[in-house]
Amino acid sequence: MLREREQTVNEEIIKRMVKAFYEKIIKDPLVGPFFTDRFGADTESAVWKEHLELLSNYWAMLMLGDNKYTGRPMRPHFDMPGISRKAFEQWLFLFHETIDEIYILKIGEYFKNQSNDVARRFMLNLGL
Ligand code: HEM
């Protein structure tokens, strides 16, 4: 049964969105290996759980303005041989697709704008 799309942003739905996104990501031939090489392909594993928690906190920080995420989001992306503009475009495509599956359009727009802004900044810093 098709689930009603979400009309609110809260931590619980962000966690579900993040999990759904990375489950898509690891199956993707272009972007998946960046993650599976580091964390493996089992999103229930301890390392994945830690990553999903970190990313849920990151999105909660961007969307709800809380401060559970205190990391440096750009940093690990400097140490990724083979990262490309094409990989970023695919990352964004899958992120937007996940957002459309979970949120109503009006909320989805905020997530998409945030992801576009961050990706643009990352690519600029990475010279892509
Ligand atoms: C092709 C595009 C991308 C790839 C392949 C990628 C890959 C990765 C990987 C493998 C990690 C884990 C690094 C580690 O802990 O060893 C990571 C961390 C992270 N990524 Fe990305 N990423 C991409 C784009 C993005 C974008 C567009 C965003 C934000 C909108 C983002 C946000 C983050 C954040 C917040 C972390 C955690 C940083 C920390 O350790 O605090 N990434 N990424």
Coordinates of C-alpha atoms and ligand atoms in Angstrom, one line a residue:
M1 CA 0.0 0.0 0.0
L2 CA 1.3 3.5 -0.9
R3 CA 2.0 5.4 2.3
E4 CA 0.7 9.0 2.7
R5 CA 3.6 11.4 2.1
E6 CA 4.8 13.2 5.2
Q7 CA 3.8 16.8 5.9
T8 CA 6.1 17.5 8.8
V9 CA 9.8 17.4 9.5
N10 CA 10.9 15.7 12.7
E11 CA 13.7 13.5 13.9
E12 CA 11.9 10.2 13.4
I13 CA 11.0 10.9 9.8
I14 CA 14.4 12.2 9.0
K15 CA 15.9 8.9 10.4
R16 CA 13.6 6.9 8.1
M17 CA 14.5 9.1 5.1
V18 CA 18.2 8.8 5.8
K19 CA 18.0 5.0 6.0
A20 CA 15.9 4.8 2.8
F21 CA 18.4 7.0 1.0
Y22 CA 21.5 5.0 1.9
E23 CA 19.8 1.8 1.1
K24 CA 19.3 3.2 -2.4
I25 CA 22.8 4.6 -2.5
I26 CA 24.6 1.3 -1.7
K27 CA 22.9 -0.4 -4.6
D28 CA 24.0 2.3 -7.1
P29 CA 27.0 1.2 -9.2
L30 CA 28.5 4.7 -9.4
V31 CA 28.0 6.1 -5.9
G32 CA 27.6 2.9 -3.9
P33 CA 31.2 1.8 -3.8
F34 CA 32.3 5.0 -2.0
F35 CA 30.2 3.8 0.9
T36 CA 30.4 0.0 0.7
D37 CA 34.3 0.2 0.5
R38 CA 34.3 2.0 3.8
F39 CA 31.2 0.6 5.6
G40 CA 30.2 -2.7 3.8
A41 CA 26.8 -3.4 2.4
D42 CA 24.8 -4.2 5.6
T43 CA 23.0 -1.1 6.8
E44 CA 22.2 -2.9 10.0
S45 CA 25.8 -3.2 11.0
A46 CA 27.4 -1.2 13.8
V47 CA 29.5 1.0 11.5
W48 CA 26.5 1.7 9.3
K49 CA 24.3 2.5 12.3
E50 CA 26.8 5.0 13.4
H51 CA 27.0 6.6 10.0
L52 CA 23.2 6.7 9.7
E53 CA 22.9 8.3 13.1
L54 CA 25.6 10.9 12.1
L55 CA 23.7 11.8 8.9
S56 CA 20.4 11.9 10.6
N57 CA 21.8 14.4 13.0
Y58 CA 23.3 16.3 10.1
W59 CA 19.9 16.6 8.3
A60 CA 18.2 17.5 11.6
M61 CA 20.8 20.3 12.0
L62 CA 20.1 21.6 8.5
M63 CA 16.3 21.2 8.7
L64 CA 15.4 21.8 12.3
G65 CA 18.3 23.9 13.4
D66 CA 19.3 21.7 16.3
N67 CA 22.9 21.1 17.2
K68 CA 23.5 17.4 17.6
Y69 CA 25.7 17.4 14.6
T70 CA 29.0 19.2 15.4
G71 CA 31.2 17.6 12.7
R72 CA 33.0 19.0 9.6
P73 CA 30.8 17.8 6.8
M74 CA 33.2 18.6 4.0
R75 CA 36.4 17.0 5.4
P76 CA 36.0 13.3 4.5
H77 CA 35.1 14.2 0.9
F78 CA 38.7 15.4 0.3
D79 CA 39.9 11.9 0.9
M80 CA 37.9 10.2 -1.8
P81 CA 39.9 9.2 -4.9
G82 CA 37.6 8.9 -7.9
I83 CA 35.0 11.3 -6.7
S84 CA 33.5 13.2 -9.7
R85 CA 30.8 15.7 -10.7
K86 CA 28.9 12.8 -12.2
A87 CA 28.9 11.0 -8.8
F88 CA 27.6 14.1 -7.2
E89 CA 24.8 14.4 -9.8
Q90 CA 23.8 10.8 -9.2
W91 CA 24.0 11.4 -5.4
L92 CA 21.6 14.3 -5.8
F93 CA 19.3 12.4 -8.1
L94 CA 18.9 9.6 -5.6
F95 CA 18.5 12.0 -2.7
H96 CA 15.8 14.0 -4.5
E97 CA 14.1 10.7 -5.5
T98 CA 14.1 9.6 -1.9
I99 CA 12.7 12.9 -0.7
D100 CA 9.9 12.7 -3.3
E101 CA 9.0 9.3 -2.0
I102 CA 8.7 10.5 1.6
Y103 CA 7.7 14.1 1.8
I104 CA 5.0 16.3 0.3
L105 CA 6.4 18.6 -2.4
K106 CA 6.5 21.7 -0.3
I107 CA 8.7 20.2 2.4
G108 CA 10.7 18.2 -0.2
E109 CA 11.7 21.6 -1.8
Y110 CA 13.5 22.6 1.4
F111 CA 15.5 19.3 1.5
K112 CA 16.3 19.6 -2.2
N113 CA 17.5 23.2 -1.9
Q114 CA 19.7 22.3 1.0
S115 CA 21.2 19.3 -0.8
N116 CA 21.8 21.4 -3.9
D117 CA 23.5 24.2 -2.0
V118 CA 25.8 21.8 0.0
A119 CA 26.7 19.7 -3.1
R120 CA 27.5 22.9 -5.0
R121 CA 29.8 24.0 -2.2
F122 CA 31.5 20.6 -1.9
M123 CA 32.1 20.5 -5.7
L124 CA 33.5 24.0 -5.7
N125 CA 35.9 23.1 -2.9
L126 CA 36.9 19.8 -4.6
G127 CA 37.5 21.6 -7.9
L128 CA 34.9 19.4 -9.7
Ligands
HEM1 C1 29.2 11.8 -4.8 C2 28.8 12.4 -3.7 C3 29.2 12.0 -2.3 C4 29.8 10.8 -1.9 C5 30.4 9.7 -2.8 C6 29.9 10.9 -0.5 C7 30.5 9.9 0.3 C8 30.6 10.0 1.7 C9 31.3 9.0 2.5 C10 31.9 7.7 2.0 C11 31.3 9.4 3.8 C12 31.9 8.8 5.0 C13 33.3 9.2 5.2 C14 33.9 8.5 6.4 O1 33.4 8.6 7.5 O2 34.9 7.8 6.2 C15 30.6 10.7 3.8 C16 30.3 11.5 4.9 C17 29.5 12.5 4.9 N1 28.8 13.1 3.8 FE1 29.1 12.6 1.9 N2 29.3 12.0 0.0 C18 28.8 12.7 -1.1 C19 28.0 13.8 -1.1 C20 27.5 14.4 0.0 C21 26.6 15.6 0.0 C22 26.1 16.3 -1.2 C23 26.4 15.8 1.3 C24 25.4 16.9 1.9 C25 24.3 17.3 1.3 C26 27.1 14.9 2.1 C27 27.2 14.9 3.5 C28 28.0 14.1 4.3 C29 28.2 14.3 5.7 C30 27.5 15.3 6.6 C31 29.1 13.3 6.1 C32 29.6 13.0 7.5 C33 30.8 13.9 7.8 C34 31.4 13.7 9.2 O3 32.2 12.7 9.4 O4 31.0 14.4 10.1 N3 27.8 14.1 1.3 N4 30.2 11.0 2.5

